[in-house]
Amino acid sequence: MNRPLVCEHLTAAFSDTDHRAAEWSAVLLQHHRDIRLEIDQIRTSVSAPDCHLHRIEARLRRLGRAVLMHLELESCCLDPAVQTHSGRGSEDLRRLRQGYEGLRRVLESTADFLQREKLSHHAPVLNGEQQTAILGLLAEIQERLEVEDGYYRRYGGARD
């Protein structure tokens, strides 16, 4: 995976590999907590009987941007630290990258779903099927974040 120049500058700013992995793990764990908070708020909104598709669309897009930023941070900052970390790096890096691709696919599915629903349903309020689909997408994102939490903790990230 080629990293942009800005990523190289970010990662070059740290010299101690173990410290770098611990620092970025802690940052990414905090970011997971923030994303989970947003997911919980979206779940609450989706469950409301008067929830509008356009309102949820805006919140899902914001969540998508947060997850993409998280993935960029992981790719730019944690990946290099994991690559050089003593002994465990290659398998963890492969799993982190699989998680990265999985989250990207969920985000693409979410965007496709929103576009399809906007074009095919003209009712402003979410129906039960739409609510179920959105809640399923949120659950998948949250599940993937929980798997990553274990890897981040192994590299010295903050403990809950």
mmCIF file of C-alpha atoms in Angstrom:
data_model
loop_
_atom_site.group_PDB
_atom_site.id
_atom_site.type_symbol
_atom_site.label_atom_id
_atom_site.label_comp_id
_atom_site.label_asym_id
_atom_site.label_seq_id
_atom_site.Cartn_x
_atom_site.Cartn_y
_atom_site.Cartn_z
ATOM 1 C CA MET A 1 0.000 0.000 0.000
ATOM 2 C CA ASN A 2 1.595 3.275 -1.083
ATOM 3 C CA ARG A 3 1.234 6.112 1.365
ATOM 4 C CA PRO A 4 1.032 9.739 0.247
ATOM 5 C CA LEU A 5 3.908 12.057 1.073
ATOM 6 C CA VAL A 6 2.007 13.626 3.968
ATOM 7 C CA CYS A 7 1.844 10.189 5.605
ATOM 8 C CA GLU A 8 5.591 9.794 5.287
ATOM 9 C CA HIS A 9 6.103 13.138 7.023
ATOM 10 C CA LEU A 10 3.708 12.199 9.818
ATOM 11 C CA THR A 11 5.340 8.865 10.493
ATOM 12 C CA ALA A 12 8.884 10.241 10.223
ATOM 13 C CA ALA A 13 8.102 12.551 13.134
ATOM 14 C CA PHE A 14 8.340 9.602 15.538
ATOM 15 C CA SER A 15 11.574 7.777 16.236
ATOM 16 C CA ASP A 16 10.704 5.152 18.878
ATOM 17 C CA THR A 17 8.684 2.412 17.158
ATOM 18 C CA ASP A 18 7.108 0.926 20.297
ATOM 19 C CA HIS A 19 6.201 4.382 21.559
ATOM 20 C CA ARG A 20 4.773 5.317 18.158
ATOM 21 C CA ALA A 21 2.579 2.212 18.031
ATOM 22 C CA ALA A 22 1.304 2.868 21.555
ATOM 23 C CA GLU A 23 0.611 6.526 20.828
ATOM 24 C CA TRP A 24 -1.301 5.885 17.621
ATOM 25 C CA SER A 25 -3.160 2.958 19.146
ATOM 26 C CA ALA A 26 -4.377 5.244 21.943
ATOM 27 C CA VAL A 27 -5.429 7.928 19.442
ATOM 28 C CA LEU A 28 -7.301 5.404 17.308
ATOM 29 C CA LEU A 29 -9.035 3.864 20.331
ATOM 30 C CA GLN A 30 -10.286 7.315 21.291
ATOM 31 C CA HIS A 31 -11.461 7.833 17.744
ATOM 32 C CA HIS A 32 -13.382 4.537 17.973
ATOM 33 C CA ARG A 33 -15.152 5.839 21.075
ATOM 34 C CA ASP A 34 -16.132 9.012 19.207
ATOM 35 C CA ILE A 35 -17.414 6.997 16.238
ATOM 36 C CA ARG A 36 -19.423 4.735 18.565
ATOM 37 C CA LEU A 37 -21.023 7.797 20.145
ATOM 38 C CA GLU A 38 -22.068 8.994 16.688
ATOM 39 C CA ILE A 39 -23.417 5.510 15.857
ATOM 40 C CA ASP A 40 -25.478 5.501 19.066
ATOM 41 C CA GLN A 41 -26.919 8.910 18.214
ATOM 42 C CA ILE A 42 -27.821 7.774 14.694
ATOM 43 C CA ARG A 43 -29.461 4.631 16.103
ATOM 44 C CA THR A 44 -31.606 6.783 18.369
ATOM 45 C CA SER A 45 -32.619 8.991 15.439
ATOM 46 C CA VAL A 46 -33.373 6.058 13.140
ATOM 47 C CA SER A 47 -35.623 4.481 15.764
ATOM 48 C CA ALA A 48 -37.786 7.607 16.044
ATOM 49 C CA PRO A 49 -41.141 7.246 14.238
ATOM 50 C CA ASP A 50 -40.751 10.600 12.445
ATOM 51 C CA CYS A 51 -37.177 10.106 11.220
ATOM 52 C CA HIS A 52 -36.552 11.562 7.758
ATOM 53 C CA LEU A 53 -34.255 9.945 5.219
ATOM 54 C CA HIS A 54 -32.523 13.235 4.390
ATOM 55 C CA ARG A 55 -31.661 13.891 8.042
ATOM 56 C CA ILE A 56 -30.232 10.407 8.454
ATOM 57 C CA GLU A 57 -28.406 10.733 5.164
ATOM 58 C CA ALA A 58 -26.540 13.783 6.467
ATOM 59 C CA ARG A 59 -25.601 11.980 9.690
ATOM 60 C CA LEU A 60 -24.500 8.837 7.836
ATOM 61 C CA ARG A 61 -22.349 10.905 5.503
ATOM 62 C CA ARG A 62 -20.727 12.601 8.506
ATOM 63 C CA LEU A 63 -20.134 9.169 10.066
ATOM 64 C CA GLY A 64 -18.640 8.005 6.775
ATOM 65 C CA ARG A 65 -16.220 10.942 6.732
ATOM 66 C CA ALA A 66 -15.196 10.171 10.327
ATOM 67 C CA VAL A 67 -14.566 6.509 9.472
ATOM 68 C CA LEU A 68 -12.582 7.445 6.353
ATOM 69 C CA MET A 69 -10.452 9.851 8.394
ATOM 70 C CA HIS A 70 -9.909 7.057 10.910
ATOM 71 C CA LEU A 71 -8.829 4.693 8.141
ATOM 72 C CA GLU A 72 -6.389 7.269 6.799
ATOM 73 C CA LEU A 73 -4.874 7.756 10.249
ATOM 74 C CA GLU A 74 -4.556 4.010 10.639
ATOM 75 C CA SER A 75 -2.935 3.637 7.245
ATOM 76 C CA CYS A 76 -0.565 6.581 7.624
ATOM 77 C CA CYS A 77 0.410 6.265 11.250
ATOM 78 C CA LEU A 78 -0.288 2.879 12.763
ATOM 79 C CA ASP A 79 0.591 0.679 9.772
ATOM 80 C CA PRO A 80 4.260 1.782 9.692
ATOM 81 C CA ALA A 81 4.574 1.313 13.455
ATOM 82 C CA VAL A 82 3.044 -2.166 13.283
ATOM 83 C CA GLN A 83 5.324 -3.117 10.375
ATOM 84 C CA THR A 84 8.424 -2.493 12.446
ATOM 85 C CA HIS A 85 7.074 -3.625 15.823
ATOM 86 C CA SER A 86 8.953 -6.565 17.309
ATOM 87 C CA GLY A 87 7.758 -9.907 15.988
ATOM 88 C CA ARG A 88 3.981 -9.472 15.658
ATOM 89 C CA GLY A 89 3.748 -7.011 12.823
ATOM 90 C CA SER A 90 3.046 -8.938 9.630
ATOM 91 C CA GLU A 91 -0.034 -10.896 10.740
ATOM 92 C CA ASP A 92 -1.524 -7.927 12.621
ATOM 93 C CA LEU A 93 -0.841 -5.659 9.672
ATOM 94 C CA ARG A 94 -2.602 -8.082 7.321
ATOM 95 C CA ARG A 95 -5.623 -8.209 9.634
ATOM 96 C CA LEU A 96 -5.708 -4.442 10.085
ATOM 97 C CA ARG A 97 -5.620 -3.980 6.326
ATOM 98 C CA GLN A 98 -8.431 -6.516 5.890
ATOM 99 C CA GLY A 99 -10.433 -4.531 8.439
ATOM 100 C CA TYR A 100 -9.625 -1.353 6.530
ATOM 101 C CA GLU A 101 -10.960 -2.818 3.299
ATOM 102 C CA GLY A 102 -14.016 -4.214 5.081
ATOM 103 C CA LEU A 103 -14.903 -0.819 6.505
ATOM 104 C CA ARG A 104 -14.434 0.794 3.106
ATOM 105 C CA ARG A 105 -16.854 -1.720 1.598
ATOM 106 C CA VAL A 106 -19.425 -0.998 4.324
ATOM 107 C CA LEU A 107 -19.125 2.720 3.628
ATOM 108 C CA GLU A 108 -19.595 2.122 -0.092
ATOM 109 C CA SER A 109 -22.647 -0.038 0.657
ATOM 110 C CA THR A 110 -24.039 2.715 2.841
ATOM 111 C CA ALA A 111 -23.574 5.339 0.147
ATOM 112 C CA ASP A 112 -25.156 3.041 -2.464
ATOM 113 C CA PHE A 113 -28.073 2.308 -0.155
ATOM 114 C CA LEU A 114 -28.723 6.002 0.517
ATOM 115 C CA GLN A 115 -28.591 6.889 -3.163
ATOM 116 C CA ARG A 116 -30.919 4.035 -4.094
ATOM 117 C CA GLU A 117 -33.413 4.937 -1.357
ATOM 118 C CA LYS A 118 -33.459 8.606 -2.288
ATOM 119 C CA LEU A 119 -34.184 7.752 -5.902
ATOM 120 C CA SER A 120 -36.742 5.004 -5.331
ATOM 121 C CA HIS A 121 -38.728 6.147 -2.271
ATOM 122 C CA HIS A 122 -40.389 9.486 -2.186
ATOM 123 C CA ALA A 123 -41.777 9.212 1.331
ATOM 124 C CA PRO A 124 -39.801 11.539 3.608
ATOM 125 C CA VAL A 125 -40.127 9.328 6.696
ATOM 126 C CA LEU A 126 -38.093 6.119 6.997
ATOM 127 C CA ASN A 127 -40.060 2.906 6.711
ATOM 128 C CA GLY A 128 -39.313 -0.233 8.734
ATOM 129 C CA GLU A 129 -37.234 -1.821 5.997
ATOM 130 C CA GLN A 130 -35.031 1.254 5.696
ATOM 131 C CA GLN A 131 -34.622 1.446 9.465
ATOM 132 C CA THR A 132 -33.564 -2.208 9.605
ATOM 133 C CA ALA A 133 -31.074 -1.729 6.764
ATOM 134 C CA ILE A 134 -29.507 1.344 8.365
ATOM 135 C CA LEU A 135 -29.275 -0.332 11.766
ATOM 136 C CA GLY A 136 -27.582 -3.318 10.103
ATOM 137 C CA LEU A 137 -24.978 -1.089 8.455
ATOM 138 C CA LEU A 138 -24.297 0.631 11.782
ATOM 139 C CA ALA A 139 -23.926 -2.740 13.521
ATOM 140 C CA GLU A 140 -21.409 -3.873 10.911
ATOM 141 C CA ILE A 141 -19.308 -0.734 11.357
ATOM 142 C CA GLN A 142 -19.384 -1.114 15.126
ATOM 143 C CA GLU A 143 -18.454 -4.801 14.928
ATOM 144 C CA ARG A 144 -15.427 -4.020 12.793
ATOM 145 C CA LEU A 145 -14.328 -1.300 15.225
ATOM 146 C CA GLU A 146 -14.532 -3.748 18.128
ATOM 147 C CA VAL A 147 -12.253 -6.197 16.309
ATOM 148 C CA GLU A 148 -9.722 -3.420 15.730
ATOM 149 C CA ASP A 149 -9.851 -2.446 19.418
ATOM 150 C CA GLY A 150 -8.140 -5.722 20.286
ATOM 151 C CA TYR A 151 -5.254 -5.004 17.933
ATOM 152 C CA TYR A 152 -4.864 -1.454 19.179
ATOM 153 C CA ARG A 153 -4.717 -2.604 22.791
ATOM 154 C CA ARG A 154 -1.989 -5.129 21.922
ATOM 155 C CA TYR A 155 0.181 -2.267 20.777
ATOM 156 C CA GLY A 156 -0.176 -0.372 24.024
ATOM 157 C CA GLY A 157 -3.237 1.779 23.353
ATOM 158 C CA ALA A 158 -5.166 3.150 26.314
ATOM 159 C CA ARG A 159 -7.187 0.640 28.290
ATOM 160 C CA ASP A 160 -10.909 1.194 28.917
#
